[in-house]
Amino acid sequence: MSTTWLLTGGAGFIGANFARFICETRPDVTLINVDALTYSGNLENLAGLENHPRHEFIKGDVRDAQLMRELIDRCDAVVHMAAESHVDRSIMDSKPFIDTNIGGTQTILDEARKLSSTTGSKRVLLVSTDEVYGALPLDRPDLLFREDTPLAPNSPYAASKASADMLVRAAHHTFGMDVVTTRCSNNFGPYQFPEKVIPLFVTNLIEGRKVPLYGDGLNVRDWLHVIDHCEAIVRVLEGGTPGDVYNIGGNNERSNLELTKSILDLMGRGDDMIQHVADRPGHDRRYAIDASKIKAELGWEPTRSAWPDALVETVAWYRENEGWWRRVKSGEYRAFYARQYGA
Ligand code: NAD
Ligand code: DAU
């Protein structure tokens, strides 16, 4: 049976990969893709889908209640991933994070609930993040984030996402809404905005610039290929228990220094290209996900994240798509870079 999903934030990194993945693999799904096209939203990420019969792009803001109501009315379920997504930007200015990540999420919940009396309950999936759990210590490799780990967000970004999680939880508890939440670890792959560490470092090296490594470089992230994340979102959307949370992760922990050295090796550059810079304020030490629930309940397994092949493939994508990131790295990006890293 055919179905229509509303995708929010579908011109960003994960959203565009999700749109491409669904158009390629799910002939039964039509996507309505709404995105405000902020600095990280880019229609070039959706190139080739312009005339796709099962993909419709609409420029719009998730805080626009009337628009959300119209679009939710036209769909059977919502995949909500529109957000301000970069920790460093949230440290510079938290306001857009509060407005979009919290306000936008509540707008979607409110409009979906109002419609449910006439059209029946429509599932809303919130794409959240492992950052809501805070940080794990480096000297306890046995500790992983589980779905019942208490939330302890440390950055304005993480706090805004944790707030959205709590609003989704409340919508289920108070109104019985059909909601599900996913909390994923760090993604990598094509079309990632080059403020994030992997595309930033790869593109800097192509430009002949050094790579700015924060602090001692020993912070650990759990890396997952973006298409593995997209597959997991589909599993949870279609099979998740109403009101539940599902962790998603690659069991692929790497320190930033290890990641940086791998990228330098792949690019044929040495350690002299590392520029040690001041640490990120409040920098979370380690993220690591226990994804056993989604594996056991929904049969999800990552198939695209094996290291180092997945990193090799991603580095190759940025090498082959220089026009894409060079256009992104002009304009607003330059002002951000100067503010974040100095001249
Ligand atoms: P991104 O910054 O690349 O994309 C975000 C998209 O949201 C952009 O296209 C932007 O234009 C859009 N957007 C922002 N504000 C909007 C608004 N008010 N209305 C409509 N659209 C708006 O981010 P991403 O890395 O693709 O992350 C997508 C989602 O996944 C976010 O919710 C993020 O918290 C979550 N997430 C990301 C990762 C990761 O590693 N990148 C991991 C776990 C979860
Ligand atoms: O864990 C999921 C989260 O992963 C998502 O919720 C966020 O939206 C996404 O941005 C990402 O957050 P991080 O802060 O982990 O990603 P980022 O790429 O910014 O940084 C990854 C690590 O690299 C982190 O420890 C900081 C470090 N870093 C980052 C930058 C940009 C550097 O050392 N230098 C840099 O210039």
XYZ file of C-alpha atoms and ligand atoms in Angstrom:
423
model
C 0.000 0.000 0.000
C 1.349 3.442 -0.843
C 2.009 5.972 1.886
C 3.108 9.606 2.184
C 5.705 10.834 4.676
C 6.440 14.424 5.600
C 10.208 14.886 5.920
C 11.402 18.050 7.673
C 14.951 19.320 7.144
C 15.311 17.303 3.966
C 17.763 19.663 2.249
C 20.395 19.157 4.957
C 22.984 16.402 5.262
C 20.933 13.546 6.724
C 17.661 14.763 5.181
C 18.998 14.802 1.625
C 20.533 11.350 2.075
C 17.200 10.164 3.497
C 15.274 11.603 0.532
C 17.623 9.952 -1.960
C 17.527 6.648 -0.067
C 13.707 6.578 0.041
C 13.326 7.556 -3.616
C 15.755 4.782 -4.600
C 14.480 2.003 -2.357
C 10.804 2.612 -1.567
C 8.475 2.803 -4.576
C 5.541 2.733 -2.139
C 6.563 5.958 -0.350
C 5.923 9.534 -1.480
C 7.942 12.203 0.327
C 6.872 15.764 0.998
C 10.152 17.432 1.894
C 9.946 20.753 3.768
C 13.058 22.758 4.598
C 13.640 26.418 5.441
C 16.961 26.419 3.522
C 18.993 27.926 6.345
C 22.791 28.147 5.920
C 23.053 24.323 6.011
C 20.079 23.584 3.769
C 21.124 23.287 0.153
C 18.999 22.403 -2.862
C 22.143 21.104 -4.559
C 21.972 18.214 -2.065
C 18.732 17.172 -3.780
C 19.999 17.530 -7.352
C 18.370 14.917 -9.586
C 15.189 14.686 -7.497
C 13.625 17.856 -9.006
C 11.248 15.935 -11.251
C 11.000 12.767 -9.231
C 7.351 11.623 -9.183
C 7.488 10.676 -5.493
C 9.397 13.663 -4.121
C 8.011 17.161 -3.617
C 10.157 19.943 -2.157
C 8.569 22.846 -0.293
C 10.530 25.758 1.136
C 9.055 26.352 4.572
C 9.720 26.682 8.269
C 8.769 24.088 10.877
C 7.742 26.953 13.171
C 5.016 27.955 10.668
C 1.970 26.325 12.284
C -0.413 26.823 9.382
C 2.032 25.351 6.861
C 2.796 22.408 9.138
C -0.905 21.737 9.530
C -1.460 21.749 5.763
C 1.481 19.425 5.159
C 0.742 17.017 8.007
C -2.833 16.836 6.722
C -1.454 15.577 3.393
C 0.731 12.838 4.886
C 0.459 9.609 6.871
C 3.521 10.098 9.104
C 6.175 12.703 9.914
C 9.961 12.251 10.009
C 11.062 15.369 11.854
C 14.756 16.149 11.508
C 14.828 19.896 10.748
C 17.142 21.452 13.312
C 20.047 23.680 14.035
C 22.685 20.966 14.280
C 26.173 22.335 15.022
C 27.462 22.431 18.609
C 29.974 25.241 17.989
C 27.277 27.498 16.529
C 25.085 26.847 19.567
C 27.950 28.042 21.774
C 28.184 31.245 19.701
C 24.423 31.898 19.685
C 21.832 29.588 21.201
C 18.719 31.463 20.061
C 18.102 29.741 16.706
C 18.566 26.400 18.491
C 15.896 27.209 21.045
C 13.542 28.577 18.385
C 13.813 25.770 15.841
C 14.749 22.698 17.843
C 12.255 23.306 20.639
C 9.664 25.622 19.059
C 9.589 23.783 15.740
C 9.155 20.408 17.406
C 6.267 21.608 19.564
C 4.616 23.214 16.525
C 4.662 19.875 14.706
C 3.321 18.021 17.750
C 0.539 20.589 18.247
C -0.571 20.523 14.619
C -0.431 16.722 14.391
C -2.543 16.482 17.560
C -5.137 18.995 16.351
C -5.517 17.058 13.101
C -5.824 13.690 14.833
C -9.439 14.348 15.823
C -10.450 14.513 12.143
C -7.870 12.392 10.334
C -6.758 9.927 13.027
C -3.411 9.739 14.754
C -0.357 10.213 12.545
C 2.969 8.924 13.755
C 5.632 11.569 14.446
C 9.252 10.399 14.555
C 11.767 12.780 16.141
C 15.348 12.399 14.939
C 17.233 13.118 18.138
C 20.862 12.578 19.076
C 23.111 10.717 21.499
C 24.292 14.130 22.734
C 21.204 14.322 24.956
C 22.890 11.771 27.267
C 25.896 14.011 27.964
C 29.353 12.442 28.065
C 30.971 9.142 29.076
C 34.399 8.910 30.740
C 37.391 7.689 28.725
C 38.518 5.280 31.451
C 35.248 3.280 31.481
C 35.024 1.661 28.023
C 32.403 -0.694 29.453
C 29.900 2.188 29.789
C 27.583 2.874 26.844
C 24.529 5.113 26.412
C 21.348 3.067 26.805
C 17.802 4.284 26.209
C 17.316 4.507 29.991
C 20.517 6.481 30.602
C 19.441 9.751 32.276
C 19.519 12.791 30.000
C 22.359 15.198 30.862
C 22.902 17.484 27.858
C 26.011 19.649 28.053
C 25.861 22.124 25.147
C 23.068 24.522 24.179
C 22.559 22.343 21.074
C 22.242 19.160 23.144
C 19.963 20.890 25.657
C 17.662 22.077 22.864
C 17.490 18.543 21.447
C 16.849 17.067 24.905
C 14.011 19.583 25.316
C 12.507 18.385 22.044
C 12.795 14.787 23.293
C 10.924 15.742 26.459
C 8.172 17.469 24.482
C 7.725 14.332 22.385
C 7.592 12.234 25.540
C 4.985 14.580 27.023
C 2.872 14.429 23.851
C 2.665 10.660 24.266
C 2.096 10.696 28.016
C -0.482 13.498 28.089
C -2.282 13.114 24.773
C -1.537 9.514 23.806
C 0.101 10.675 20.592
C 1.804 8.076 18.417
C 5.409 9.255 18.656
C 8.829 7.595 18.449
C 12.298 9.033 19.030
C 15.670 7.983 17.631
C 18.989 8.912 19.243
C 21.894 8.412 16.876
C 25.646 8.800 17.155
C 27.870 10.841 14.803
C 27.047 10.434 11.120
C 29.400 10.665 8.156
C 28.927 10.421 4.400
C 28.197 12.598 1.351
C 26.670 16.108 1.511
C 27.719 16.812 5.117
C 28.118 20.522 5.747
C 31.869 21.237 6.020
C 31.609 22.728 9.504
C 31.493 19.137 10.834
C 34.830 17.505 11.519
C 35.196 14.967 8.663
C 34.248 17.198 5.704
C 35.993 20.164 7.368
C 39.282 18.301 7.683
C 39.137 16.658 4.231
C 38.277 19.880 2.414
C 40.822 21.929 4.385
C 43.530 19.490 3.332
C 42.481 19.701 -0.325
C 42.699 23.496 0.026
C 46.183 23.166 1.540
C 45.004 24.355 4.985
C 45.790 22.764 8.332
C 43.147 20.914 10.319
C 42.105 22.512 13.648
C 42.080 19.733 16.261
C 40.390 20.736 19.511
C 42.185 20.230 22.840
C 44.199 17.029 23.263
C 42.327 15.278 20.441
C 41.416 12.359 22.712
C 37.643 12.924 22.651
C 35.845 9.889 21.259
C 32.926 9.698 18.840
C 30.993 6.610 17.608
C 30.850 6.923 13.797
C 27.939 5.667 11.669
C 27.405 5.987 7.922
C 24.439 8.228 7.160
C 22.628 5.557 5.107
C 22.788 3.166 8.069
C 21.113 5.930 10.083
C 18.448 6.378 7.378
C 17.694 2.639 7.373
C 17.321 2.697 11.136
C 14.912 5.651 10.965
C 12.722 3.709 8.529
C 12.728 0.647 10.822
C 11.647 2.745 13.801
C 9.053 4.676 11.810
C 7.480 1.456 10.557
C 7.991 -0.863 13.513
C 8.806 1.113 16.645
C 6.607 0.918 19.733
C 4.565 4.105 20.301
C 6.240 6.350 22.891
C 9.568 4.478 22.738
C 13.116 5.684 22.209
C 15.621 3.804 20.014
C 19.396 4.281 20.169
C 21.288 4.000 16.879
C 25.052 3.576 16.732
C 27.863 1.948 14.826
C 29.936 0.399 17.631
C 32.714 2.299 15.912
C 34.494 4.433 18.507
C 37.426 6.556 17.338
C 39.332 9.311 19.095
C 39.521 12.546 17.129
C 43.296 12.115 16.907
C 42.906 8.617 15.433
C 40.283 9.923 12.973
C 42.533 12.839 12.015
C 45.532 10.583 11.411
C 43.406 8.275 9.238
C 42.268 11.244 7.148
C 45.838 12.553 6.857
C 47.018 9.104 5.712
C 44.266 8.883 3.095
C 45.163 12.359 1.835
C 48.899 11.605 1.773
C 49.645 14.317 4.355
C 51.623 14.214 7.609
C 51.072 15.254 11.238
C 52.522 18.703 10.441
C 49.084 19.534 8.969
C 47.481 19.246 12.434
C 46.915 22.594 14.115
C 46.227 22.104 17.819
C 43.686 24.742 18.806
C 41.832 25.661 21.991
C 39.309 23.099 23.156
C 35.568 23.457 22.549
C 34.031 24.833 25.779
C 32.298 22.005 27.651
C 33.612 19.494 25.083
C 31.964 16.089 25.703
C 34.694 13.495 26.241
C 33.159 10.346 24.805
C 29.968 9.196 23.094
C 29.234 5.485 22.669
C 25.908 3.879 21.897
C 24.356 0.609 22.994
C 22.163 -0.167 19.976
C 21.018 -3.588 21.183
C 17.350 -2.559 21.456
C 16.864 -1.612 17.783
C 18.845 -4.709 16.756
C 16.771 -7.073 18.882
C 13.337 -5.505 18.334
C 13.574 -4.275 14.756
C 16.380 -6.361 13.232
C 18.502 -3.348 12.267
C 22.238 -3.767 11.698
C 24.668 -1.261 10.179
C 25.890 -2.452 6.788
C 27.695 0.629 5.447
C 29.858 1.798 8.347
C 32.772 -0.685 8.324
C 36.036 1.127 8.973
C 38.247 2.081 7.184
C 36.389 1.351 3.911
C 33.482 3.647 4.735
C 35.874 6.495 5.572
C 37.854 5.877 2.368
C 34.627 6.066 0.345
C 33.558 9.280 2.103
C 36.920 10.984 1.606
C 36.716 10.014 -2.082
C 33.257 11.617 -2.353
C 34.585 15.006 -1.168
C 37.545 14.701 -3.543
C 35.182 13.995 -6.428
C 32.649 16.695 -5.540
C 34.876 19.710 -5.132
C 32.393 22.045 -6.828
C 29.744 21.183 -4.231
C 31.825 22.018 -1.146
C 33.677 24.940 -2.703
C 30.313 26.651 -3.322
C 29.264 25.850 0.274
C 32.544 27.155 1.680
C 32.025 30.571 0.114
C 29.667 33.218 1.459
C 28.348 32.905 5.031
C 30.742 30.038 5.735
C 33.777 32.325 5.558
C 32.425 34.607 8.264
C 31.653 31.583 10.463
C 35.141 30.121 9.906
C 36.873 33.379 10.802
C 34.765 33.730 13.938
C 35.305 30.127 15.043
C 38.957 29.602 14.151
C 40.370 33.102 13.675
C 41.993 34.270 10.473
P 22.011 19.852 8.879
O 22.373 21.116 9.599
O 22.889 19.390 7.775
O 20.535 19.969 8.296
C 19.490 20.587 9.002
C 18.416 20.993 8.002
O 17.331 21.577 8.734
C 18.888 22.058 7.010
O 18.537 21.683 5.692
C 18.153 23.321 7.431
O 17.850 24.205 6.355
C 16.892 22.736 8.044
N 16.270 23.655 9.000
C 16.867 24.325 10.019
N 15.963 25.092 10.659
C 14.762 24.885 10.043
C 13.456 25.378 10.252
N 13.185 26.271 11.236
N 12.457 24.942 9.457
C 12.713 24.050 8.453
N 13.939 23.579 8.186
C 14.965 23.988 8.977
O 21.893 18.770 10.014
P 22.039 17.177 9.935
O 23.390 16.796 10.353
O 21.501 16.704 8.641
O 21.042 16.761 11.132
C 19.683 16.469 10.875
C 19.033 16.023 12.156
O 19.695 14.874 12.671
C 19.079 17.054 13.283
O 17.861 16.996 13.971
C 20.218 16.586 14.177
O 20.015 16.995 15.500
C 20.093 15.086 14.019
N 21.309 14.281 14.205
C 22.443 14.565 13.486
C 23.563 13.745 13.618
C 24.823 14.011 12.849
O 25.845 13.378 13.113
N 24.826 14.891 11.859
C 23.524 12.654 14.509
C 22.360 12.407 15.244
C 21.257 13.219 15.062
O 26.678 12.685 18.236
C 25.737 13.171 17.336
C 26.072 14.608 17.004
O 27.230 14.569 16.191
C 24.926 15.334 16.299
O 23.833 15.438 17.174
C 25.371 16.735 15.864
O 24.334 17.350 15.099
C 26.613 16.592 15.010
O 27.097 17.891 14.677
C 27.711 15.822 15.750
O 28.204 16.588 16.882
P 29.764 16.667 17.243
O 29.996 17.887 18.015
O 30.239 15.374 17.809
O 30.366 16.780 15.737
P 31.550 17.696 15.130
O 31.791 17.192 13.752
O 31.298 19.135 15.323
O 32.789 17.289 16.041
C 33.214 15.928 16.129
C 34.427 15.892 17.059
O 35.509 16.591 16.420
C 34.181 16.614 18.369
O 34.808 15.905 19.430
C 34.850 17.967 18.196
C 35.986 17.669 17.227
N 36.330 18.802 16.336
C 35.324 19.358 15.616
C 35.576 20.433 14.797
C 34.476 21.072 13.987
C 37.628 19.248 16.262
O 38.561 18.730 16.905
N 37.883 20.323 15.440
C 36.915 20.932 14.709
O 37.228 21.923 13.992
